[in-house]
JSON list of C-alpha atoms in Angstrom, two decimals:
[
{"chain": "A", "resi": 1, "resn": "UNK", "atom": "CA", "xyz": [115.79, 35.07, 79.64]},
{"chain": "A", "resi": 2, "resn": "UNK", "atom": "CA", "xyz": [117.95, 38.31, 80.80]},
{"chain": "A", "resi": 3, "resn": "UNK", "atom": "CA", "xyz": [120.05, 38.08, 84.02]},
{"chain": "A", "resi": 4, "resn": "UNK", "atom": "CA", "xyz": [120.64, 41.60, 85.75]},
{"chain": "A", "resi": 5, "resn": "UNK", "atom": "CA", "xyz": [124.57, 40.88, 86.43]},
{"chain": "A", "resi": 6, "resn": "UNK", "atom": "CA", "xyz": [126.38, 42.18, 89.19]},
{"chain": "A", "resi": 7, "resn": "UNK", "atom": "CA", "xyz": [124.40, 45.57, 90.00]},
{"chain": "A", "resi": 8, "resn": "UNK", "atom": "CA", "xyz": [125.47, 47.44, 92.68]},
{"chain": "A", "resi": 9, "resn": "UNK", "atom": "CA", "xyz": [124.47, 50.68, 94.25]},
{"chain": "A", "resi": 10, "resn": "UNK", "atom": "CA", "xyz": [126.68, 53.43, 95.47]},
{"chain": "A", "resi": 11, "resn": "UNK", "atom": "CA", "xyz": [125.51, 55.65, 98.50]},
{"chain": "A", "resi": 12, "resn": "UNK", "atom": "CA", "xyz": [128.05, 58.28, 99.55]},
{"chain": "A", "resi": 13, "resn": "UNK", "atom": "CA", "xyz": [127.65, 59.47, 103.31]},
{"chain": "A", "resi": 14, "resn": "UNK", "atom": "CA", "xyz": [129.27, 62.45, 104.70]},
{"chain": "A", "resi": 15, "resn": "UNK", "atom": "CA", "xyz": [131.00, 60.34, 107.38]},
{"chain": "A", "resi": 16, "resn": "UNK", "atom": "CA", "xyz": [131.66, 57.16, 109.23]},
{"chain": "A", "resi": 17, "resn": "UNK", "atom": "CA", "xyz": [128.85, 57.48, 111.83]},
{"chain": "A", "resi": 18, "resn": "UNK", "atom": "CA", "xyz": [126.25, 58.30, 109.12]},
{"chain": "A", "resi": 19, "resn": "UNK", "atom": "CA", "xyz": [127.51, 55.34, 106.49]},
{"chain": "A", "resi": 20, "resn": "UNK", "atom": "CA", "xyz": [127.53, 52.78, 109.60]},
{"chain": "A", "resi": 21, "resn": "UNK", "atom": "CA", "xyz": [123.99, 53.81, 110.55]},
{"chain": "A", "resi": 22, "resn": "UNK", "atom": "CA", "xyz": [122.95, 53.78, 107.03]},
{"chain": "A", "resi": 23, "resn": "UNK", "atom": "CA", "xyz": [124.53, 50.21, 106.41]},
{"chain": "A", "resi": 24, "resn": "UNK", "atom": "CA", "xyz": [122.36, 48.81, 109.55]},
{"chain": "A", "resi": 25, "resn": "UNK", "atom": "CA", "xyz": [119.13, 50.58, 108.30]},
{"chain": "A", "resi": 26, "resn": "UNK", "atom": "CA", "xyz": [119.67, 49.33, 104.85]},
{"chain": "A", "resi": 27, "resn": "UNK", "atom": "CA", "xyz": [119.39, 45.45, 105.67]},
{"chain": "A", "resi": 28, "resn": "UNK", "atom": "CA", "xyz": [116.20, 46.93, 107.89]},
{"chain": "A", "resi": 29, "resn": "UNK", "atom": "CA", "xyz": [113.85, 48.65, 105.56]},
{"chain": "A", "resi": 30, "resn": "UNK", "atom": "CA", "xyz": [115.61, 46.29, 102.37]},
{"chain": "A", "resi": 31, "resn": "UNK", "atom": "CA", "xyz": [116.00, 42.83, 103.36]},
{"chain": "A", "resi": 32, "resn": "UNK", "atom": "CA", "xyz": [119.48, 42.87, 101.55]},
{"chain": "A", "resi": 33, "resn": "UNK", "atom": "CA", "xyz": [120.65, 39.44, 100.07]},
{"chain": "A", "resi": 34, "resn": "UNK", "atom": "CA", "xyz": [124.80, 40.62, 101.20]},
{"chain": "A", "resi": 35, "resn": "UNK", "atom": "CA", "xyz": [125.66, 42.96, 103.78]},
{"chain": "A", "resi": 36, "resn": "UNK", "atom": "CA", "xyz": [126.41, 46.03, 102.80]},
{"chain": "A", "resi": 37, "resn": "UNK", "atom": "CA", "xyz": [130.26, 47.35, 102.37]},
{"chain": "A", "resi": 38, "resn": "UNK", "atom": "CA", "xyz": [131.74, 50.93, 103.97]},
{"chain": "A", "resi": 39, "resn": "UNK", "atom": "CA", "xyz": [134.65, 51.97, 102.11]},
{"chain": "A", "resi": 40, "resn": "UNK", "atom": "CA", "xyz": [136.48, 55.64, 102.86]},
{"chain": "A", "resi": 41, "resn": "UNK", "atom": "CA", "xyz": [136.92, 58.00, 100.31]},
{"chain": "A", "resi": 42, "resn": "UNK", "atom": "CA", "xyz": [139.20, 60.37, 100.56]},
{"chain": "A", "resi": 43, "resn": "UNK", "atom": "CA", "xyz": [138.76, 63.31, 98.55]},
{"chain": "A", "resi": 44, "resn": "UNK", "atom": "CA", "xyz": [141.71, 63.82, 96.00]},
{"chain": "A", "resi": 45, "resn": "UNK", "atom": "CA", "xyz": [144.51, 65.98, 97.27]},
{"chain": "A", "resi": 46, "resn": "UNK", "atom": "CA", "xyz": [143.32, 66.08, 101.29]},
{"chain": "A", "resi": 47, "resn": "UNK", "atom": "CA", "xyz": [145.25, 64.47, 103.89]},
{"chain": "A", "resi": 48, "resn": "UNK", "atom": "CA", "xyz": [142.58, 64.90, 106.57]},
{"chain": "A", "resi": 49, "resn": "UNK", "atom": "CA", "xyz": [140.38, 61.99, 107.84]},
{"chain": "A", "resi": 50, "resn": "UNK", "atom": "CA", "xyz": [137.87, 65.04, 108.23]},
{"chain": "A", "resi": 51, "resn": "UNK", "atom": "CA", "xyz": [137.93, 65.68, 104.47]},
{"chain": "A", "resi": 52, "resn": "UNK", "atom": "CA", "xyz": [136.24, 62.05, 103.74]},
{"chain": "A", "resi": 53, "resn": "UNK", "atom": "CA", "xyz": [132.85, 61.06, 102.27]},
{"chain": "A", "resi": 54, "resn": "UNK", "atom": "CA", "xyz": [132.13, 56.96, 103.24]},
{"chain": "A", "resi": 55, "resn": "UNK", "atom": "CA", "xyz": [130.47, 55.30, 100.72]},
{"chain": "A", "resi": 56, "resn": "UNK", "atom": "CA", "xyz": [128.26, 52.34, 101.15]},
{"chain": "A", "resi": 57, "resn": "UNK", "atom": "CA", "xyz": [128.18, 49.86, 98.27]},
{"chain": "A", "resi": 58, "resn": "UNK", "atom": "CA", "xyz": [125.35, 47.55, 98.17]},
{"chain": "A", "resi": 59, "resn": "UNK", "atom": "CA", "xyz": [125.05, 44.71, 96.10]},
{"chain": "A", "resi": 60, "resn": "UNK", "atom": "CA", "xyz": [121.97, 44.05, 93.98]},
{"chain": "A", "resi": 61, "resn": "UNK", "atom": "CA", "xyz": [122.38, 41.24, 91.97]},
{"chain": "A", "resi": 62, "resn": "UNK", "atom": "CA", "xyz": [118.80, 40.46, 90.98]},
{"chain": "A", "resi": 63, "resn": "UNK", "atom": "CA", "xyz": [118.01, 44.63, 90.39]},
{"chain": "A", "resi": 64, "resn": "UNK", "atom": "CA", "xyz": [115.15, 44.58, 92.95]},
{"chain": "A", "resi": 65, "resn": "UNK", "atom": "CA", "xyz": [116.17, 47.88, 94.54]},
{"chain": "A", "resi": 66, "resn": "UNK", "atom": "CA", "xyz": [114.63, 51.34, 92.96]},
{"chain": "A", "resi": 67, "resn": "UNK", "atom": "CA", "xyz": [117.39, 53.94, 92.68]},
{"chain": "A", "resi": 68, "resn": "UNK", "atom": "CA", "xyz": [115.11, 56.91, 93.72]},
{"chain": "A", "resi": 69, "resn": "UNK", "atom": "CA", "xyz": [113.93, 54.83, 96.66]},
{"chain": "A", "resi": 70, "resn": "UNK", "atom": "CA", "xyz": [117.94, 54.62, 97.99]},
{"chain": "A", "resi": 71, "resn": "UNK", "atom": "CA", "xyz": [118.81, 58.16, 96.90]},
{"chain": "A", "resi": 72, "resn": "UNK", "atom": "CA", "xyz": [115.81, 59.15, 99.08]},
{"chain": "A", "resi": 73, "resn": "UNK", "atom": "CA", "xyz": [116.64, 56.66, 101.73]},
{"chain": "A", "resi": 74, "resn": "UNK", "atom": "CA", "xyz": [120.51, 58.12, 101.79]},
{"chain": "A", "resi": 75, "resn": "UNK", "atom": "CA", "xyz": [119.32, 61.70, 101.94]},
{"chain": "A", "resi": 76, "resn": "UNK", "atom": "CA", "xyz": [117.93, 61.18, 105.30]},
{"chain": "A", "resi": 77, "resn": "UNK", "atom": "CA", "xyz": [121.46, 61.44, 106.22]},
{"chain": "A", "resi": 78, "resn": "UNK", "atom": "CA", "xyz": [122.67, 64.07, 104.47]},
{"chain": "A", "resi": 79, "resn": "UNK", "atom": "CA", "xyz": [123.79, 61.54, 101.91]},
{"chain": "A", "resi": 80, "resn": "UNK", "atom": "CA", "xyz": [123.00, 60.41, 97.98]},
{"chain": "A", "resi": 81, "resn": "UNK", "atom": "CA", "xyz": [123.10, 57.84, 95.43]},
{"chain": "A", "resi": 82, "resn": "UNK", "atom": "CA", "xyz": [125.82, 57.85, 92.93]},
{"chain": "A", "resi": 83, "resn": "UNK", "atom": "CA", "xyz": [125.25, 57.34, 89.58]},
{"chain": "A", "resi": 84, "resn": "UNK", "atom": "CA", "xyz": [127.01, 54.86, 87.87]}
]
């Protein structure tokens, strides 16, 4: 049988107050296995906390979660799912 290995989902958030909210609503509507991760990412070549997108990486490690159903979810904050 075929194990889905370590699949995990990238959302990138505009900032910290929309990738926190987004983390909390994800274990909400999802019933995630892990809590997700916020990670900052500052854009190349800015020195400016303001110039940041926050990305929250959630793991999936049995591929239960539909991409378009996250990408959706993260646009509700003015965010989206990164493909991998």
């Amino acid at each position: 049988m075929f194990a889905v290995s370590d699949v995990r989902h990238v959302l990138v958030l505009p900032d910290r107050d929309a990738a926190e909210e987004v983390a909390e609503a994800l274990g909400e509507r999802f019933s995630l296995d892990e809590e997700p991760q916020l990670v900052r990412d500052a854009l190349a070549g800015e020195d400016d906390a303001e110039d940041a997108q926050w990305l929250v990486v959630v793991a999936d490690a049995e591929g239960r979660l539909d991409a378009r159903e996250l990408d959706e979810f993260a646009g509700e904050w003015d965010g989206w799912r990164e493909e991998p």
